[in-house]
Amino acid sequence: MHDLFENQSFPPSKEPLEEGAVLLRGFVSAEAARLLEEIARIAEAAPFRHLVTPGGHTMSVAMTNCGRVGWVSDRSGYRYDPIDPDTKKHWPDLPPLFLDLAIRAAAEAGFPNYDPDACLINRYVAGAKLGLHQDRDEKDTWAPIVSVSLGLPATFLWGGKRRSDPTRRMLLESGDVVVWGGPARFVYHGVAPLKAGEHALTGAARINLTFRKVF
Ligand code: MD3
Ligand code: FE
């Protein structure tokens, strides 16, 4: 039997995680292939790269961006930059499909009038991980971050407002969207090392989009 949605999250479901955080399982399953086509187009203009942290470590996750600004890191620090430091050009525009999905997901989670200016695109292959961190380079501290998972599943780590708070684990699968805003905006979070696998849409990779209201 052909599985149109490539995962178990049909029909889409909505699950509150904590005050300000909502899990929308399967929210973008129907658009996953089109999203991946857009991502391939973006990556032709702004190729995925492994950024270096201020501490001098090369990140295992490969990144690129679209939107008015992109998130970048180098030895001098983290920042949002309107120019891609690799190509010296502006980042590709946010595709209308991206904007539409991010706005609809935010509204569904109780954040109307969402107006993101940036989308960070993370690509994980087996072993790639993201250590526990907060996202706090954005000026708007109430607007949500909207996260979209595509391809291989990953174990998402989700803690509290202090690094030492206990962390929960949750499997994020292709098509899942999580909205983190308001009181949930500054929770520590990360991604456990990706397990090797093969996905019909992305092959050996997981791709995550995070929409951000930067200004
Ligand atoms: C909770 N990305 O790019 S998405 C990141 O799967 C990032 O690639 C992860 O953390 C990934 O910064 C996790 C879920 C997520 C993203 C941002 C958040 C959860 C968040 C910001 C605040 C609270
Ligand atoms: Fe993050």
PDB file of C-alpha atoms and ligand atoms in Angstrom:
ATOM      1  CA  MET A   1       0.000   0.000   0.000  1.00  0.00           C
ATOM      2  CA  HIS A   2       1.445   3.347  -1.020  1.00  0.00           C
ATOM      3  CA  ASP A   3       1.918   5.621   2.010  1.00  0.00           C
ATOM      4  CA  LEU A   4       1.213   9.139   0.811  1.00  0.00           C
ATOM      5  CA  PHE A   5       2.474  10.675   4.048  1.00  0.00           C
ATOM      6  CA  GLU A   6       5.659   8.685   4.667  1.00  0.00           C
ATOM      7  CA  ASN A   7       5.083   8.544   8.424  1.00  0.00           C
ATOM      8  CA  GLN A   8       2.634   7.582  11.138  1.00  0.00           C
ATOM      9  CA  SER A   9       1.274  11.086  11.742  1.00  0.00           C
ATOM     10  CA  PHE A  10      -1.948  10.888   9.806  1.00  0.00           C
ATOM     11  CA  PRO A  11      -4.320  12.483  10.410  1.00  0.00           C
ATOM     12  CA  PRO A  12      -2.425  15.546  11.674  1.00  0.00           C
ATOM     13  CA  SER A  13      -2.711  16.056  15.429  1.00  0.00           C
ATOM     14  CA  LYS A  14      -2.191  18.888  17.888  1.00  0.00           C
ATOM     15  CA  GLU A  15      -0.604  18.361  21.286  1.00  0.00           C
ATOM     16  CA  PRO A  16       0.269  21.043  23.850  1.00  0.00           C
ATOM     17  CA  LEU A  17       3.788  20.490  25.244  1.00  0.00           C
ATOM     18  CA  GLU A  18       3.940  23.273  27.794  1.00  0.00           C
ATOM     19  CA  GLU A  19       2.683  26.875  28.084  1.00  0.00           C
ATOM     20  CA  GLY A  20       3.610  28.458  24.703  1.00  0.00           C
ATOM     21  CA  ALA A  21       4.737  25.229  23.000  1.00  0.00           C
ATOM     22  CA  VAL A  22       2.576  23.118  20.678  1.00  0.00           C
ATOM     23  CA  LEU A  23       3.428  19.970  18.715  1.00  0.00           C
ATOM     24  CA  LEU A  24       1.622  19.686  15.365  1.00  0.00           C
ATOM     25  CA  ARG A  25       2.300  16.139  14.194  1.00  0.00           C
ATOM     26  CA  GLY A  26       1.994  15.692  10.437  1.00  0.00           C
ATOM     27  CA  PHE A  27       1.230  19.383   9.866  1.00  0.00           C
ATOM     28  CA  VAL A  28       3.395  19.620   6.726  1.00  0.00           C
ATOM     29  CA  SER A  29       3.361  15.960   5.608  1.00  0.00           C
ATOM     30  CA  ALA A  30       1.314  16.762   2.504  1.00  0.00           C
ATOM     31  CA  GLU A  31       3.782  19.517   1.459  1.00  0.00           C
ATOM     32  CA  ALA A  32       7.030  17.754   2.437  1.00  0.00           C
ATOM     33  CA  ALA A  33       8.150  16.969  -1.123  1.00  0.00           C
ATOM     34  CA  ARG A  34       7.501  20.553  -2.290  1.00  0.00           C
ATOM     35  CA  LEU A  35       9.362  21.927   0.738  1.00  0.00           C
ATOM     36  CA  LEU A  36      12.347  19.738  -0.146  1.00  0.00           C
ATOM     37  CA  GLU A  37      12.304  20.994  -3.742  1.00  0.00           C
ATOM     38  CA  GLU A  38      12.463  24.566  -2.438  1.00  0.00           C
ATOM     39  CA  ILE A  39      15.296  23.615  -0.072  1.00  0.00           C
ATOM     40  CA  ALA A  40      17.271  22.120  -2.981  1.00  0.00           C
ATOM     41  CA  ARG A  41      16.788  25.360  -4.906  1.00  0.00           C
ATOM     42  CA  ILE A  42      17.913  27.456  -1.930  1.00  0.00           C
ATOM     43  CA  ALA A  43      20.978  25.256  -1.439  1.00  0.00           C
ATOM     44  CA  GLU A  44      22.037  25.828  -5.064  1.00  0.00           C
ATOM     45  CA  ALA A  45      22.279  29.570  -4.358  1.00  0.00           C
ATOM     46  CA  ALA A  46      23.442  29.321  -0.727  1.00  0.00           C
ATOM     47  CA  PRO A  47      25.149  25.944  -0.239  1.00  0.00           C
ATOM     48  CA  PHE A  48      24.995  24.024   3.055  1.00  0.00           C
ATOM     49  CA  ARG A  49      28.151  24.573   5.127  1.00  0.00           C
ATOM     50  CA  HIS A  50      29.550  23.521   8.485  1.00  0.00           C
ATOM     51  CA  LEU A  51      29.889  26.675  10.574  1.00  0.00           C
ATOM     52  CA  VAL A  52      32.615  27.176  13.146  1.00  0.00           C
ATOM     53  CA  THR A  53      31.561  28.094  16.688  1.00  0.00           C
ATOM     54  CA  PRO A  54      33.165  30.982  18.597  1.00  0.00           C
ATOM     55  CA  GLY A  55      34.993  28.256  20.555  1.00  0.00           C
ATOM     56  CA  GLY A  56      36.613  26.985  17.334  1.00  0.00           C
ATOM     57  CA  HIS A  57      34.605  23.771  16.897  1.00  0.00           C
ATOM     58  CA  THR A  58      33.145  22.871  13.509  1.00  0.00           C
ATOM     59  CA  MET A  59      29.448  22.041  13.824  1.00  0.00           C
ATOM     60  CA  SER A  60      28.352  18.543  12.758  1.00  0.00           C
ATOM     61  CA  VAL A  61      25.063  19.977  11.438  1.00  0.00           C
ATOM     62  CA  ALA A  62      25.321  21.639   7.994  1.00  0.00           C
ATOM     63  CA  MET A  63      23.418  24.911   7.647  1.00  0.00           C
ATOM     64  CA  THR A  64      22.087  27.440   5.192  1.00  0.00           C
ATOM     65  CA  ASN A  65      19.379  30.117   5.362  1.00  0.00           C
ATOM     66  CA  CYS A  66      16.704  31.978   3.488  1.00  0.00           C
ATOM     67  CA  GLY A  67      15.007  35.247   4.322  1.00  0.00           C
ATOM     68  CA  ARG A  68      16.107  38.822   4.974  1.00  0.00           C
ATOM     69  CA  VAL A  69      18.855  37.640   7.310  1.00  0.00           C
ATOM     70  CA  GLY A  70      20.571  34.345   8.046  1.00  0.00           C
ATOM     71  CA  TRP A  71      22.029  32.901  11.226  1.00  0.00           C
ATOM     72  CA  VAL A  72      25.798  32.517  11.011  1.00  0.00           C
ATOM     73  CA  SER A  73      28.659  31.728  13.360  1.00  0.00           C
ATOM     74  CA  ASP A  74      32.405  32.134  13.185  1.00  0.00           C
ATOM     75  CA  ARG A  75      35.327  32.659  15.571  1.00  0.00           C
ATOM     76  CA  SER A  76      34.053  36.174  16.330  1.00  0.00           C
ATOM     77  CA  GLY A  77      30.586  35.055  17.494  1.00  0.00           C
ATOM     78  CA  TYR A  78      27.009  34.330  16.424  1.00  0.00           C
ATOM     79  CA  ARG A  79      24.933  36.823  14.467  1.00  0.00           C
ATOM     80  CA  TYR A  80      22.152  37.367  11.958  1.00  0.00           C
ATOM     81  CA  ASP A  81      23.672  38.626   8.721  1.00  0.00           C
ATOM     82  CA  PRO A  82      21.843  39.868   5.592  1.00  0.00           C
ATOM     83  CA  ILE A  83      24.818  38.630   3.558  1.00  0.00           C
ATOM     84  CA  ASP A  84      25.902  34.998   3.211  1.00  0.00           C
ATOM     85  CA  PRO A  85      29.589  35.067   4.208  1.00  0.00           C
ATOM     86  CA  ASP A  86      30.354  32.210   1.771  1.00  0.00           C
ATOM     87  CA  THR A  87      28.765  33.673  -1.377  1.00  0.00           C
ATOM     88  CA  LYS A  88      28.908  37.385  -0.348  1.00  0.00           C
ATOM     89  CA  LYS A  89      25.345  37.662  -1.663  1.00  0.00           C
ATOM     90  CA  HIS A  90      21.977  38.129   0.036  1.00  0.00           C
ATOM     91  CA  TRP A  91      20.309  34.938   1.230  1.00  0.00           C
ATOM     92  CA  PRO A  92      17.567  33.546  -1.057  1.00  0.00           C
ATOM     93  CA  ASP A  93      14.054  34.841  -0.340  1.00  0.00           C
ATOM     94  CA  LEU A  94      11.666  32.944   1.919  1.00  0.00           C
ATOM     95  CA  PRO A  95       9.547  30.943  -0.567  1.00  0.00           C
ATOM     96  CA  PRO A  96       5.809  31.785  -0.322  1.00  0.00           C
ATOM     97  CA  LEU A  97       5.115  28.160   0.644  1.00  0.00           C
ATOM     98  CA  PHE A  98       7.503  28.458   3.631  1.00  0.00           C
ATOM     99  CA  LEU A  99       5.912  31.697   4.784  1.00  0.00           C
ATOM    100  CA  ASP A 100       2.399  30.320   4.397  1.00  0.00           C
ATOM    101  CA  LEU A 101       3.137  27.178   6.417  1.00  0.00           C
ATOM    102  CA  ALA A 102       4.984  29.065   9.171  1.00  0.00           C
ATOM    103  CA  ILE A 103       2.149  31.579   9.535  1.00  0.00           C
ATOM    104  CA  ARG A 104      -0.502  28.840   9.588  1.00  0.00           C
ATOM    105  CA  ALA A 105       1.428  26.766  12.153  1.00  0.00           C
ATOM    106  CA  ALA A 106       1.995  29.771  14.427  1.00  0.00           C
ATOM    107  CA  ALA A 107      -1.695  30.729  14.239  1.00  0.00           C
ATOM    108  CA  GLU A 108      -2.718  27.145  15.015  1.00  0.00           C
ATOM    109  CA  ALA A 109      -0.554  27.344  18.147  1.00  0.00           C
ATOM    110  CA  GLY A 110      -2.067  30.636  19.308  1.00  0.00           C
ATOM    111  CA  PHE A 111       0.378  33.134  17.774  1.00  0.00           C
ATOM    112  CA  PRO A 112      -1.553  35.219  15.215  1.00  0.00           C
ATOM    113  CA  ASN A 113       0.131  37.719  12.853  1.00  0.00           C
ATOM    114  CA  TYR A 114       3.436  35.830  12.777  1.00  0.00           C
ATOM    115  CA  ASP A 115       5.918  37.606  10.521  1.00  0.00           C
ATOM    116  CA  PRO A 116       9.229  35.693  10.417  1.00  0.00           C
ATOM    117  CA  ASP A 117      12.257  37.315   8.735  1.00  0.00           C
ATOM    118  CA  ALA A 118      14.579  34.331   8.730  1.00  0.00           C
ATOM    119  CA  CYS A 119      14.593  30.596   8.167  1.00  0.00           C
ATOM    120  CA  LEU A 120      17.611  28.584   9.287  1.00  0.00           C
ATOM    121  CA  ILE A 121      17.897  25.269   7.435  1.00  0.00           C
ATOM    122  CA  ASN A 122      19.741  22.508   9.307  1.00  0.00           C
ATOM    123  CA  ARG A 123      20.874  19.276   7.632  1.00  0.00           C
ATOM    124  CA  TYR A 124      21.776  16.240   9.744  1.00  0.00           C
ATOM    125  CA  VAL A 125      23.416  13.019   8.574  1.00  0.00           C
ATOM    126  CA  ALA A 126      24.196  10.013  10.791  1.00  0.00           C
ATOM    127  CA  GLY A 127      26.023  11.136  13.931  1.00  0.00           C
ATOM    128  CA  ALA A 128      25.236  14.851  13.535  1.00  0.00           C
ATOM    129  CA  LYS A 129      23.861  16.484  16.674  1.00  0.00           C
ATOM    130  CA  LEU A 130      23.063  19.820  18.225  1.00  0.00           C
ATOM    131  CA  GLY A 131      24.106  20.387  21.828  1.00  0.00           C
ATOM    132  CA  LEU A 132      21.739  21.801  24.425  1.00  0.00           C
ATOM    133  CA  HIS A 133      21.307  25.548  23.823  1.00  0.00           C
ATOM    134  CA  GLN A 134      18.900  28.493  23.954  1.00  0.00           C
ATOM    135  CA  ASP A 135      18.073  30.614  20.904  1.00  0.00           C
ATOM    136  CA  ARG A 136      18.457  34.180  22.099  1.00  0.00           C
ATOM    137  CA  ASP A 137      19.942  36.164  19.227  1.00  0.00           C
ATOM    138  CA  GLU A 138      16.461  37.371  18.214  1.00  0.00           C
ATOM    139  CA  LYS A 139      15.101  40.745  19.320  1.00  0.00           C
ATOM    140  CA  ASP A 140      11.460  39.670  19.507  1.00  0.00           C
ATOM    141  CA  THR A 141      11.364  37.472  22.602  1.00  0.00           C
ATOM    142  CA  TRP A 142       7.655  36.589  22.436  1.00  0.00           C
ATOM    143  CA  ALA A 143       7.231  35.647  18.769  1.00  0.00           C
ATOM    144  CA  PRO A 144       7.570  31.888  18.306  1.00  0.00           C
ATOM    145  CA  ILE A 145      10.228  29.841  16.616  1.00  0.00           C
ATOM    146  CA  VAL A 146       8.455  27.464  14.250  1.00  0.00           C
ATOM    147  CA  SER A 147      10.351  24.214  13.671  1.00  0.00           C
ATOM    148  CA  VAL A 148       9.637  21.876  10.725  1.00  0.00           C
ATOM    149  CA  SER A 149      11.116  18.356  10.558  1.00  0.00           C
ATOM    150  CA  LEU A 150      11.684  16.571   7.240  1.00  0.00           C
ATOM    151  CA  GLY A 151      13.223  13.187   6.403  1.00  0.00           C
ATOM    152  CA  LEU A 152      14.810  10.866   8.948  1.00  0.00           C
ATOM    153  CA  PRO A 153      13.437  10.993  12.508  1.00  0.00           C
ATOM    154  CA  ALA A 154      15.470  12.538  15.314  1.00  0.00           C
ATOM    155  CA  THR A 155      15.381  12.518  19.087  1.00  0.00           C
ATOM    156  CA  PHE A 156      14.710  16.070  20.220  1.00  0.00           C
ATOM    157  CA  LEU A 157      15.940  17.052  23.706  1.00  0.00           C
ATOM    158  CA  TRP A 158      13.832  19.530  25.547  1.00  0.00           C
ATOM    159  CA  GLY A 159      14.667  20.986  28.928  1.00  0.00           C
ATOM    160  CA  GLY A 160      13.711  24.008  30.988  1.00  0.00           C
ATOM    161  CA  LYS A 161      14.824  27.603  31.294  1.00  0.00           C
ATOM    162  CA  ARG A 162      18.030  26.638  33.080  1.00  0.00           C
ATOM    163  CA  ARG A 163      20.697  24.422  31.543  1.00  0.00           C
ATOM    164  CA  SER A 164      20.598  22.208  34.635  1.00  0.00           C
ATOM    165  CA  ASP A 165      16.835  21.544  34.357  1.00  0.00           C
ATOM    166  CA  PRO A 166      15.907  17.927  33.493  1.00  0.00           C
ATOM    167  CA  THR A 167      15.431  17.164  29.780  1.00  0.00           C
ATOM    168  CA  ARG A 168      12.663  15.185  28.114  1.00  0.00           C
ATOM    169  CA  ARG A 169      13.113  13.333  24.831  1.00  0.00           C
ATOM    170  CA  MET A 170      10.693  13.276  21.978  1.00  0.00           C
ATOM    171  CA  LEU A 171      10.907  11.740  18.515  1.00  0.00           C
ATOM    172  CA  LEU A 172      10.353  14.252  15.716  1.00  0.00           C
ATOM    173  CA  GLU A 173       9.342  12.696  12.407  1.00  0.00           C
ATOM    174  CA  SER A 174       8.993  13.951   8.861  1.00  0.00           C
ATOM    175  CA  GLY A 175       6.097  16.401   8.612  1.00  0.00           C
ATOM    176  CA  ASP A 176       6.049  17.323  12.309  1.00  0.00           C
ATOM    177  CA  VAL A 177       5.987  20.984  13.312  1.00  0.00           C
ATOM    178  CA  VAL A 178       6.691  22.419  16.770  1.00  0.00           C
ATOM    179  CA  VAL A 179       5.891  26.007  17.705  1.00  0.00           C
ATOM    180  CA  TRP A 180       7.828  27.545  20.622  1.00  0.00           C
ATOM    181  CA  GLY A 181       6.805  31.000  21.726  1.00  0.00           C
ATOM    182  CA  GLY A 182       5.882  33.200  24.647  1.00  0.00           C
ATOM    183  CA  PRO A 183       6.834  31.566  27.938  1.00  0.00           C
ATOM    184  CA  ALA A 184       8.417  28.574  26.141  1.00  0.00           C
ATOM    185  CA  ARG A 185      10.689  30.730  23.992  1.00  0.00           C
ATOM    186  CA  PHE A 186      13.835  30.340  26.107  1.00  0.00           C
ATOM    187  CA  VAL A 187      13.808  26.666  26.980  1.00  0.00           C
ATOM    188  CA  TYR A 188      17.057  24.777  26.484  1.00  0.00           C
ATOM    189  CA  HIS A 189      16.853  22.286  23.628  1.00  0.00           C
ATOM    190  CA  GLY A 190      19.029  20.133  21.382  1.00  0.00           C
ATOM    191  CA  VAL A 191      19.091  17.128  19.075  1.00  0.00           C
ATOM    192  CA  ALA A 192      20.632  13.709  19.899  1.00  0.00           C
ATOM    193  CA  PRO A 193      23.083  12.206  17.365  1.00  0.00           C
ATOM    194  CA  LEU A 194      21.104  11.188  14.269  1.00  0.00           C
ATOM    195  CA  LYS A 195      20.724   7.456  13.744  1.00  0.00           C
ATOM    196  CA  ALA A 196      21.698   6.124  10.326  1.00  0.00           C
ATOM    197  CA  GLY A 197      18.752   5.355   8.083  1.00  0.00           C
ATOM    198  CA  GLU A 198      17.154   5.866   4.725  1.00  0.00           C
ATOM    199  CA  HIS A 199      14.127   8.056   4.070  1.00  0.00           C
ATOM    200  CA  ALA A 200      12.118   8.088   0.841  1.00  0.00           C
ATOM    201  CA  LEU A 201      12.266  11.891   0.576  1.00  0.00           C
ATOM    202  CA  THR A 202      15.725  12.813   1.933  1.00  0.00           C
ATOM    203  CA  GLY A 203      17.851   9.659   1.692  1.00  0.00           C
ATOM    204  CA  ALA A 204      20.353   9.515   4.566  1.00  0.00           C
ATOM    205  CA  ALA A 205      19.488  12.963   5.980  1.00  0.00           C
ATOM    206  CA  ARG A 206      17.167  14.858   8.279  1.00  0.00           C
ATOM    207  CA  ILE A 207      16.378  18.473   7.454  1.00  0.00           C
ATOM    208  CA  ASN A 208      14.964  20.951   9.962  1.00  0.00           C
ATOM    209  CA  LEU A 209      13.628  24.412   9.215  1.00  0.00           C
ATOM    210  CA  THR A 210      13.408  26.986  12.005  1.00  0.00           C
ATOM    211  CA  PHE A 211      11.514  30.185  11.291  1.00  0.00           C
ATOM    212  CA  ARG A 212      12.520  33.169  13.370  1.00  0.00           C
ATOM    213  CA  LYS A 213      11.286  36.700  14.031  1.00  0.00           C
ATOM    214  CA  VAL A 214      14.659  38.375  14.351  1.00  0.00           C
ATOM    215  CA  PHE A 215      13.880  42.102  14.404  1.00  0.00           C
TER     216      PHE A 215
HETATM  217  C1  MD3 B   1      12.628  25.551  21.558  1.00  0.00           C
HETATM  218  N1  MD3 B   1      17.196  23.264  15.766  1.00  0.00           N
HETATM  219  O1  MD3 B   1      18.200  25.552  14.817  1.00  0.00           O
HETATM  220  S1  MD3 B   1      14.150  22.468  16.220  1.00  0.00           S
HETATM  221  C2  MD3 B   1      18.065  25.491  16.040  1.00  0.00           C
HETATM  222  O2  MD3 B   1      16.018  20.098  15.025  1.00  0.00           O
HETATM  223  C3  MD3 B   1      17.546  24.229  16.632  1.00  0.00           C
HETATM  224  O3  MD3 B   1      17.471  21.324  14.039  1.00  0.00           O
HETATM  225  C4  MD3 B   1      16.826  21.953  16.192  1.00  0.00           C
HETATM  226  O4  MD3 B   1      17.479  24.112  17.809  1.00  0.00           O
HETATM  227  C5  MD3 B   1      16.747  21.060  14.996  1.00  0.00           C
HETATM  228  O5  MD3 B   1      18.300  26.410  16.824  1.00  0.00           O
HETATM  229  C6  MD3 B   1      15.608  21.911  16.994  1.00  0.00           C
HETATM  230  C7  MD3 B   1      13.119  22.787  17.596  1.00  0.00           C
HETATM  231  C8  MD3 B   1      13.368  24.076  18.312  1.00  0.00           C
HETATM  232  C9  MD3 B   1      13.970  25.130  17.694  1.00  0.00           C
HETATM  233  C10 MD3 B   1      14.113  26.333  18.344  1.00  0.00           C
HETATM  234  C11 MD3 B   1      13.659  26.483  19.632  1.00  0.00           C
HETATM  235  C12 MD3 B   1      12.963  24.209  19.599  1.00  0.00           C
HETATM  236  C13 MD3 B   1      13.078  25.401  20.272  1.00  0.00           C
HETATM  237  C14 MD3 B   1      13.755  27.703  20.319  1.00  0.00           C
HETATM  238  C15 MD3 B   1      13.253  27.833  21.585  1.00  0.00           C
HETATM  239  C16 MD3 B   1      12.709  26.756  22.215  1.00  0.00           C
HETATM  240 FE    FE B   2      17.723  26.105  18.741  1.00  0.00          FE
END
